[in-house]
Amino acid sequence: MKITDVRTILTCPKQNYLFIKIMTEDPEIYGIGDASMNGREKAVEDLTLEYLRPMLIGMDADRIEEIWQLIYRGTYWRGGNIMMSALCGIDMALWDIKGKTAGLPLYSLLGGKVRDRVLCYSHVLGKTNEEKIEKAANFVQEKGLKVIRLRAGLPSANGTLNAAGPQNTPKVEDWDPEFWADEMTDYFIKIRQVVGDKVGIIYDLHERFSPERAIYIMRKLEPYNPFFIEDPIAPDCFESLKTVREHTNVPIAFGELYKSRWECLPGITNRWLDFIRCDLIRIGGITEARKIGAIAETYDVKTAWHGPNDVSPVTHAVNWHLNVSAYNFGIQEDGTVDDTVKEVVKGGPVYKDGYLTMEDKPGIGCDIDEEAAKRYPYQRAYIPVCRRPGDNSLCDW
Ligand code: KDG
Ligand code: MG
């Protein structure tokens, strides 16, 4: 079935999202994909409309692998966040079309279910660590959560991940990785005390620490049994991950900033990590996630795909299809979906008692209400930056 058009839907229902909609010769069959890249949405849209749209029109929508390789290799330059995000939007939309054409949900195309529902974790949110410590036990009980996630440093994702646009410059947050390691461990230990021993606790160190500081924190947390420590160090230097791995036995999840399977490879094949947690939009979508997932399975590494609220419910749905059909699934991050987002994006996983389920529909199972999307126009917004309060120097956010 030929592709007849490639369109974009850029909208800001609380958070900027960029969707790609691929139309086919059959007016009933179109595909939806997520190409959102927090802080650079317009650049991805421009690449899609100016360069990718013209070459895709007239191609066979069934040839997903060929289209993936054409966009990835055919441009010669390869990779990069902007290109991989556009590629993801297109890739997801093509899988959606394939599912709708076959009348099958995406998971069925991926081999079918190996589990009925998907274990997930939620973020403990609040304005201060004290507030989060106070609320954590109730939050866990009321929601029936098996696993929760804390983030080191900046206390709240509210107002930082979500567009408070239009902005002309990134918000600045105070952070000092050299000095705050003890506060970070105390916070985790207090949460452990209030939620008890049976609840899994994930700690996102958010690429903020040097290997030496990360090891210091992780060793102190070993007796408190973290479910995993996420992104303890920056992803740039493979040797650093090796060093961290050699000095602590805490499970490590890594990789939300990776952009390809080749970046994932050393961590997986050397088993410097236990959970691979790429963001599907950064790696070019379902086609690449299947390959990374298969390599990970070979090395006994589990998946924990990135799923905060700055990826849309379309990606949450795709994560769900992958999770439900992959033997080496580990756990899924469940970002809170705002009501305004639900006005724009229809469908997606549903949370109950610590697990995610989804209704059976052909393809990914999501759609965009384009009229609703127009009510929430794009607003330029940036991911914040971090500066050390002492000397105002920049450090990892
Ligand atoms: O836009 C940045 C977010 O996606 C990131 O900060 C979220 O680290 C994150 C997580 O694990 O959810
Ligand atoms: Mg993270």
Short mmCIF file of C-alpha atoms and ligand atoms in Angstrom, two decimals:
data_model
loop_
_atom_site.label_atom_id
_atom_site.label_comp_id
_atom_site.label_asym_id
_atom_site.label_seq_id
_atom_site.Cartn_x
_atom_site.Cartn_y
_atom_site.Cartn_z
CA MET A 1 0.00 0.00 0.00
CA LYS A 2 1.51 3.32 -1.10
CA ILE A 3 2.22 6.24 1.23
CA THR A 4 0.26 9.25 0.00
CA ASP A 5 1.21 11.85 2.61
CA VAL A 6 3.30 12.44 5.73
CA ARG A 7 1.90 15.05 8.09
CA THR A 8 2.94 16.44 11.46
CA ILE A 9 0.81 17.42 14.45
CA LEU A 10 2.67 19.68 16.87
CA THR A 11 0.72 20.43 20.02
CA CYS A 12 1.17 21.42 23.66
CA PRO A 13 -1.46 19.88 25.92
CA LYS A 14 0.62 20.58 29.06
CA GLN A 15 3.77 19.33 27.32
CA ASN A 16 4.95 19.75 23.70
CA TYR A 17 4.43 16.65 21.57
CA LEU A 18 5.19 16.09 17.90
CA PHE A 19 3.15 13.39 16.18
CA ILE A 20 3.67 12.05 12.67
CA LYS A 21 0.68 10.87 10.69
CA ILE A 22 1.27 8.78 7.57
CA MET A 23 -1.59 8.52 5.09
CA THR A 24 -2.02 5.68 2.59
CA GLU A 25 -3.93 4.94 -0.61
CA ASP A 26 -6.65 3.48 1.58
CA PRO A 27 -8.47 6.48 3.12
CA GLU A 28 -9.41 4.28 6.11
CA ILE A 29 -5.81 3.35 6.93
CA TYR A 30 -3.27 5.76 8.39
CA GLY A 31 -0.52 5.42 10.99
CA ILE A 32 0.35 7.52 14.03
CA GLY A 33 3.86 7.85 15.49
CA ASP A 34 5.54 9.87 18.26
CA ALA A 35 8.54 12.05 17.29
CA SER A 36 8.55 14.27 20.40
CA MET A 37 11.90 15.61 21.49
CA ASN A 38 11.63 17.76 24.59
CA GLY A 39 13.11 21.17 23.78
CA ARG A 40 13.72 20.64 20.02
CA GLU A 41 10.31 19.73 18.56
CA LYS A 42 10.38 22.25 15.71
CA ALA A 43 13.73 20.98 14.41
CA VAL A 44 12.32 17.44 14.14
CA GLU A 45 9.21 18.75 12.39
CA ASP A 46 11.27 20.67 9.86
CA LEU A 47 13.43 17.64 9.01
CA THR A 48 10.29 15.52 8.60
CA LEU A 49 8.43 17.91 6.30
CA GLU A 50 11.31 19.34 4.28
CA TYR A 51 13.44 16.23 3.68
CA LEU A 52 11.62 13.03 4.66
CA ARG A 53 8.06 13.68 3.47
CA PRO A 54 8.93 14.16 -0.24
CA MET A 55 10.99 10.98 -0.43
CA LEU A 56 8.43 8.85 1.41
CA ILE A 57 5.42 9.77 -0.70
CA GLY A 58 4.86 6.95 -3.21
CA MET A 59 6.87 4.36 -1.23
CA ASP A 60 5.34 1.08 -0.06
CA ALA A 61 4.26 1.47 3.59
CA ASP A 62 4.80 -2.25 4.15
CA ARG A 63 8.59 -1.97 3.70
CA ILE A 64 9.42 -0.75 7.18
CA GLU A 65 12.95 -2.14 7.40
CA GLU A 66 13.87 -0.65 4.03
CA ILE A 67 12.46 2.77 4.95
CA TRP A 68 14.28 2.66 8.31
CA GLN A 69 17.62 1.89 6.63
CA LEU A 70 17.00 4.46 3.90
CA ILE A 71 16.48 7.24 6.43
CA TYR A 72 19.30 6.07 8.71
CA ARG A 73 21.99 5.15 6.17
CA GLY A 74 20.70 6.83 3.06
CA THR A 75 21.40 10.28 4.48
CA TYR A 76 25.06 9.23 4.88
CA TRP A 77 25.51 11.22 8.12
CA ARG A 78 23.55 8.74 10.29
CA GLY A 79 21.99 9.16 13.69
CA GLY A 80 21.71 12.16 15.94
CA ASN A 81 18.80 13.08 18.16
CA ILE A 82 16.85 15.10 15.60
CA MET A 83 17.04 12.46 12.90
CA MET A 84 16.38 9.50 15.18
CA SER A 85 13.28 11.24 16.60
CA ALA A 86 11.85 11.85 13.12
CA LEU A 87 12.76 8.29 12.16
CA CYS A 88 10.93 7.01 15.25
CA GLY A 89 7.75 8.93 14.38
CA ILE A 90 7.82 7.43 10.89
CA ASP A 91 8.73 3.94 12.06
CA MET A 92 5.92 3.83 14.63
CA ALA A 93 3.40 5.13 12.09
CA LEU A 94 4.44 2.40 9.62
CA TRP A 95 4.06 -0.36 12.24
CA ASP A 96 0.67 1.13 13.10
CA ILE A 97 -0.32 0.88 9.43
CA LYS A 98 0.95 -2.72 9.26
CA GLY A 99 -1.14 -3.67 12.29
CA LYS A 100 -4.25 -1.94 10.98
CA THR A 101 -3.83 -3.58 7.57
CA ALA A 102 -3.52 -7.02 9.16
CA GLY A 103 -6.26 -6.30 11.70
CA LEU A 104 -3.82 -7.23 14.51
CA PRO A 105 -2.48 -5.40 17.57
CA LEU A 106 1.20 -4.48 17.40
CA TYR A 107 2.18 -7.08 20.03
CA SER A 108 0.80 -9.79 17.79
CA LEU A 109 3.07 -8.69 14.93
CA LEU A 110 5.98 -8.82 17.39
CA GLY A 111 5.37 -12.49 18.17
CA GLY A 112 2.41 -12.41 20.52
CA LYS A 113 2.05 -12.13 24.27
CA VAL A 114 4.37 -13.75 26.77
CA ARG A 115 2.63 -12.01 29.70
CA ASP A 116 -0.83 -10.60 30.38
CA ARG A 117 0.08 -7.30 32.00
CA VAL A 118 3.09 -5.11 32.49
CA LEU A 119 4.78 -4.36 35.83
CA CYS A 120 5.34 -0.63 36.11
CA TYR A 121 6.68 2.06 38.44
CA SER A 122 5.57 5.61 39.14
CA HIS A 123 7.42 8.76 40.16
CA VAL A 124 7.09 10.04 43.71
CA LEU A 125 6.45 13.74 43.16
CA GLY A 126 6.41 16.72 45.49
CA LYS A 127 7.99 20.14 45.90
CA THR A 128 10.59 19.11 48.47
CA ASN A 129 12.20 15.85 49.54
CA GLU A 130 10.49 16.24 52.93
CA GLU A 131 7.10 16.42 51.24
CA LYS A 132 7.89 13.32 49.19
CA ILE A 133 9.08 11.39 52.26
CA GLU A 134 5.85 12.31 54.01
CA LYS A 135 3.64 11.30 51.08
CA ALA A 136 5.48 8.19 49.85
CA ALA A 137 3.83 5.55 52.06
CA ASN A 138 0.28 6.70 51.25
CA PHE A 139 1.12 7.11 47.58
CA VAL A 140 2.30 3.49 47.44
CA GLN A 141 -0.67 2.13 49.37
CA GLU A 142 -3.38 4.07 47.57
CA LYS A 143 -2.05 3.21 44.13
CA GLY A 144 -1.09 -0.37 44.94
CA LEU A 145 2.40 0.23 43.58
CA LYS A 146 5.01 -2.53 43.69
CA VAL A 147 7.85 -0.22 42.65
CA ILE A 148 8.42 3.54 42.93
CA ARG A 149 10.97 5.90 41.45
CA LEU A 150 12.91 8.73 43.08
CA ARG A 151 15.11 11.26 41.36
CA ALA A 152 18.28 12.68 42.82
CA GLY A 153 18.43 16.41 43.16
CA LEU A 154 15.73 18.59 41.69
CA PRO A 155 12.75 17.71 43.80
CA SER A 156 9.90 18.00 41.35
CA ALA A 157 9.38 17.29 37.69
CA ASN A 158 6.40 19.65 37.74
CA GLY A 159 7.16 22.82 35.86
CA THR A 160 10.46 21.55 34.57
CA LEU A 161 9.54 18.82 32.11
CA ASN A 162 6.28 20.47 31.20
CA ALA A 163 6.22 23.48 28.97
CA ALA A 164 5.82 26.68 30.96
CA GLY A 165 6.27 28.41 27.64
CA PRO A 166 6.72 30.40 25.66
CA GLN A 167 10.23 30.59 27.04
CA ASN A 168 13.23 32.44 25.62
CA THR A 169 15.83 30.82 27.80
CA PRO A 170 16.11 27.67 29.91
CA LYS A 171 15.15 27.80 33.55
CA VAL A 172 18.20 27.52 35.82
CA GLU A 173 18.23 25.11 38.76
CA ASP A 174 20.80 24.93 41.55
CA TRP A 175 22.69 21.68 41.83
CA ASP A 176 26.04 20.64 43.15
CA PRO A 177 26.92 17.00 42.50
CA GLU A 178 30.25 17.27 44.33
CA PHE A 179 28.63 18.19 47.64
CA TRP A 180 25.15 16.71 47.75
CA ALA A 181 25.86 12.99 47.67
CA ASP A 182 25.08 12.53 51.38
CA GLU A 183 21.70 14.30 51.10
CA MET A 184 20.92 12.03 48.15
CA THR A 185 21.59 8.84 50.13
CA ASP A 186 19.76 10.11 53.25
CA TYR A 187 16.71 10.81 51.12
CA PHE A 188 16.68 7.26 49.71
CA ILE A 189 17.11 5.70 53.16
CA LYS A 190 14.24 7.74 54.61
CA ILE A 191 11.96 6.66 51.78
CA ARG A 192 13.00 3.03 52.36
CA GLN A 193 12.04 3.43 56.02
CA VAL A 194 8.57 4.79 55.23
CA VAL A 195 7.63 2.37 52.44
CA GLY A 196 9.09 -0.76 54.05
CA ASP A 197 11.19 -3.59 52.61
CA LYS A 198 8.74 -5.06 50.11
CA VAL A 199 8.44 -2.03 47.80
CA GLY A 200 11.02 -1.74 45.03
CA ILE A 201 12.77 1.64 44.92
CA ILE A 202 14.37 2.94 41.76
CA TYR A 203 16.78 5.84 42.14
CA ASP A 204 17.38 7.98 39.05
CA LEU A 205 20.77 9.66 39.45
CA HIS A 206 20.09 11.25 36.06
CA GLU A 207 23.65 11.16 34.67
CA ARG A 208 24.67 13.74 37.29
CA PHE A 209 27.59 12.19 39.12
CA SER A 210 31.25 11.47 38.50
CA PRO A 211 32.10 7.74 38.68
CA GLU A 212 33.70 8.28 42.08
CA ARG A 213 30.62 10.06 43.54
CA ALA A 214 28.27 7.52 41.94
CA ILE A 215 30.20 4.64 43.54
CA TYR A 216 30.13 6.43 46.90
CA ILE A 217 26.33 6.78 46.71
CA MET A 218 25.69 3.28 45.41
CA ARG A 219 27.83 1.60 48.05
CA LYS A 220 26.03 3.47 50.79
CA LEU A 221 22.70 2.32 49.33
CA GLU A 222 23.66 -1.36 48.91
CA PRO A 223 22.17 -2.40 52.29
CA TYR A 224 18.87 -0.70 51.36
CA ASN A 225 18.30 -2.89 48.34
CA PRO A 226 17.54 -0.53 45.43
CA PHE A 227 15.49 -2.12 42.63
CA PHE A 228 18.02 -0.44 40.37
CA ILE A 229 20.08 2.73 40.23
CA GLU A 230 19.38 4.56 37.02
CA ASP A 231 21.93 6.43 34.91
CA PRO A 232 24.43 7.00 37.76
CA ILE A 233 26.94 8.69 35.44
CA ALA A 234 26.98 10.50 32.08
CA PRO A 235 26.75 8.15 29.08
CA ASP A 236 29.71 9.57 27.18
CA CYS A 237 32.57 7.44 28.50
CA PHE A 238 32.17 3.64 28.45
CA GLU A 239 35.15 3.19 30.79
CA SER A 240 33.28 5.08 33.50
CA LEU A 241 30.39 2.63 33.40
CA LYS A 242 32.86 -0.23 33.65
CA THR A 243 34.44 1.40 36.71
CA VAL A 244 31.08 1.90 38.41
CA ARG A 245 30.09 -1.69 37.70
CA GLU A 246 33.31 -3.05 39.16
CA HIS A 247 32.86 -1.21 42.46
CA THR A 248 29.28 -1.93 43.47
CA ASN A 249 26.80 -4.78 43.29
CA VAL A 250 23.68 -2.59 43.01
CA PRO A 251 21.66 -3.35 39.82
CA ILE A 252 22.25 -0.69 37.18
CA ALA A 253 19.81 0.64 34.57
CA PHE A 254 21.31 2.73 31.84
CA GLY A 255 20.82 4.29 28.45
CA GLU A 256 18.03 6.84 28.14
CA LEU A 257 20.45 9.11 26.27
CA TYR A 258 21.72 6.44 23.87
CA LYS A 259 20.82 6.96 20.22
CA SER A 260 21.61 3.61 18.63
CA ARG A 261 22.24 -0.06 19.26
CA TRP A 262 25.95 0.54 18.82
CA GLU A 263 26.02 2.84 21.84
CA CYS A 264 24.17 0.17 23.87
CA LEU A 265 26.52 -2.61 22.82
CA PRO A 266 29.50 -2.31 25.23
CA GLY A 267 27.27 -1.99 28.30
CA ILE A 268 25.20 -5.02 27.28
CA THR A 269 27.88 -7.35 25.97
CA ASN A 270 30.19 -6.68 28.95
CA ARG A 271 27.23 -6.79 31.36
CA TRP A 272 28.07 -3.40 32.84
CA LEU A 273 24.32 -2.88 33.14
CA ASP A 274 21.33 -5.01 34.17
CA PHE A 275 18.51 -3.04 32.55
CA ILE A 276 18.69 -1.25 29.20
CA ARG A 277 16.39 1.74 29.24
CA CYS A 278 16.60 3.53 25.92
CA ASP A 279 13.97 6.04 24.94
CA LEU A 280 12.27 4.65 21.85
CA ILE A 281 12.09 8.08 20.24
CA ARG A 282 15.85 8.61 20.59
CA ILE A 283 16.73 5.26 18.98
CA GLY A 284 14.49 5.41 15.92
CA GLY A 285 11.44 3.50 17.13
CA ILE A 286 10.16 -0.06 17.21
CA THR A 287 12.48 -1.46 14.54
CA GLU A 288 15.60 -0.53 16.54
CA ALA A 289 14.06 -1.38 19.94
CA ARG A 290 13.42 -4.95 18.79
CA LYS A 291 17.07 -5.33 17.79
CA ILE A 292 18.37 -3.83 21.04
CA GLY A 293 15.93 -5.96 23.02
CA ALA A 294 17.13 -9.11 21.25
CA ILE A 295 20.81 -8.31 21.89
CA ALA A 296 19.95 -7.63 25.54
CA GLU A 297 18.12 -10.95 25.88
CA THR A 298 21.20 -12.74 24.54
CA TYR A 299 23.26 -11.28 27.40
CA ASP A 300 20.65 -11.72 30.13
CA VAL A 301 19.93 -8.00 30.31
CA LYS A 302 16.35 -6.86 30.89
CA THR A 303 14.46 -3.94 29.37
CA ALA A 304 13.14 -0.87 31.21
CA TRP A 305 12.21 1.45 28.32
CA HIS A 306 12.14 5.16 29.14
CA GLY A 307 8.57 6.36 29.78
CA PRO A 308 8.23 9.75 31.50
CA ASN A 309 5.46 12.22 30.65
CA ASP A 310 7.49 13.97 27.96
CA VAL A 311 7.00 10.94 25.75
CA SER A 312 3.38 10.80 24.68
CA PRO A 313 0.82 8.05 25.34
CA VAL A 314 1.59 6.80 21.82
CA THR A 315 5.08 5.82 22.96
CA HIS A 316 3.70 4.46 26.23
CA ALA A 317 1.44 2.24 24.12
CA VAL A 318 4.33 1.08 21.94
CA ASN A 319 6.40 0.34 25.07
CA TRP A 320 3.49 -1.75 26.31
CA HIS A 321 3.32 -3.82 23.11
CA LEU A 322 7.07 -4.44 23.29
CA ASN A 323 6.91 -5.35 26.98
CA VAL A 324 4.04 -7.73 26.68
CA SER A 325 5.76 -9.63 23.87
CA ALA A 326 9.40 -9.70 25.11
CA TYR A 327 10.75 -12.49 27.30
CA ASN A 328 13.44 -10.24 28.82
CA PHE A 329 11.08 -7.46 29.88
CA GLY A 330 12.08 -6.04 33.28
CA ILE A 331 9.85 -3.14 34.25
CA GLN A 332 8.16 -0.12 32.66
CA GLU A 333 8.26 3.52 33.74
CA ASP A 334 4.73 4.92 33.85
CA GLY A 335 4.69 8.69 33.37
CA THR A 336 1.56 10.45 34.64
CA VAL A 337 -0.76 11.39 31.78
CA ASP A 338 -2.48 14.73 32.31
CA ASP A 339 -6.20 15.10 31.49
CA THR A 340 -5.49 17.66 28.77
CA VAL A 341 -3.17 15.11 27.13
CA LYS A 342 -6.03 12.60 27.17
CA GLU A 343 -8.17 15.13 25.28
CA VAL A 344 -5.62 15.09 22.46
CA VAL A 345 -4.34 11.51 22.48
CA LYS A 346 -6.91 8.75 22.59
CA GLY A 347 -5.92 5.30 23.85
CA GLY A 348 -2.82 4.05 25.61
CA PRO A 349 -2.06 1.80 28.58
CA VAL A 350 -4.28 1.83 31.65
CA TYR A 351 -2.84 1.58 35.17
CA LYS A 352 -4.24 -0.71 37.87
CA ASP A 353 -2.62 -2.13 41.01
CA GLY A 354 0.98 -1.74 39.90
CA TYR A 355 0.45 -3.05 36.35
CA LEU A 356 -0.46 -1.69 32.91
CA THR A 357 -3.02 -3.23 30.59
CA MET A 358 -4.31 -2.21 27.16
CA GLU A 359 -7.42 -2.85 25.15
CA ASP A 360 -6.92 -4.94 21.99
CA LYS A 361 -7.08 -2.77 18.88
CA PRO A 362 -5.36 -3.11 15.49
CA GLY A 363 -1.95 -1.43 15.32
CA ILE A 364 -0.63 0.67 18.23
CA GLY A 365 -4.15 1.43 19.42
CA CYS A 366 -3.90 5.24 19.73
CA ASP A 367 -5.30 8.15 17.75
CA ILE A 368 -4.93 11.94 17.81
CA ASP A 369 -7.93 14.25 18.06
CA GLU A 370 -6.65 16.93 15.71
CA GLU A 371 -9.27 19.51 16.67
CA ALA A 372 -8.28 19.12 20.32
CA ALA A 373 -4.60 19.36 19.34
CA LYS A 374 -5.29 22.75 17.72
CA ARG A 375 -6.69 24.04 21.01
CA TYR A 376 -3.24 23.56 22.56
CA PRO A 377 -0.72 25.20 20.24
CA TYR A 378 3.02 24.58 20.51
CA GLN A 379 4.96 26.82 22.90
CA ARG A 380 8.74 27.02 22.77
CA ALA A 381 10.13 25.52 25.99
CA TYR A 382 13.53 24.30 27.11
CA ILE A 383 14.76 21.56 29.39
CA PRO A 384 16.25 23.40 32.40
CA VAL A 385 19.98 23.73 32.98
CA CYS A 386 21.82 23.19 36.25
CA ARG A 387 24.41 25.50 37.77
CA ARG A 388 26.51 25.11 40.90
CA PRO A 389 25.33 27.74 43.37
CA GLY A 390 28.91 28.43 44.54
CA ASP A 391 30.46 29.57 41.26
CA ASN A 392 27.55 29.52 38.79
CA SER A 393 29.30 26.92 36.59
CA LEU A 394 27.20 24.58 34.45
CA CYS A 395 26.81 20.91 35.47
CA ASP A 396 24.74 17.97 34.17
CA TRP A 397 21.02 18.46 34.64
O1 KDG B 1 13.14 15.40 29.05
C1 KDG B 1 13.95 14.74 29.98
C2 KDG B 1 13.19 13.62 30.66
O2 KDG B 1 12.70 12.72 29.73
C3 KDG B 1 14.00 12.89 31.72
O3 KDG B 1 14.50 13.82 32.64
C4 KDG B 1 13.15 11.87 32.43
O4 KDG B 1 15.11 10.84 33.33
C5 KDG B 1 13.93 10.80 33.10
C6 KDG B 1 13.22 9.58 33.47
O5 KDG B 1 13.88 8.62 33.84
O6 KDG B 1 12.00 9.57 33.40
MG MG B 2 15.96 8.90 33.89
#
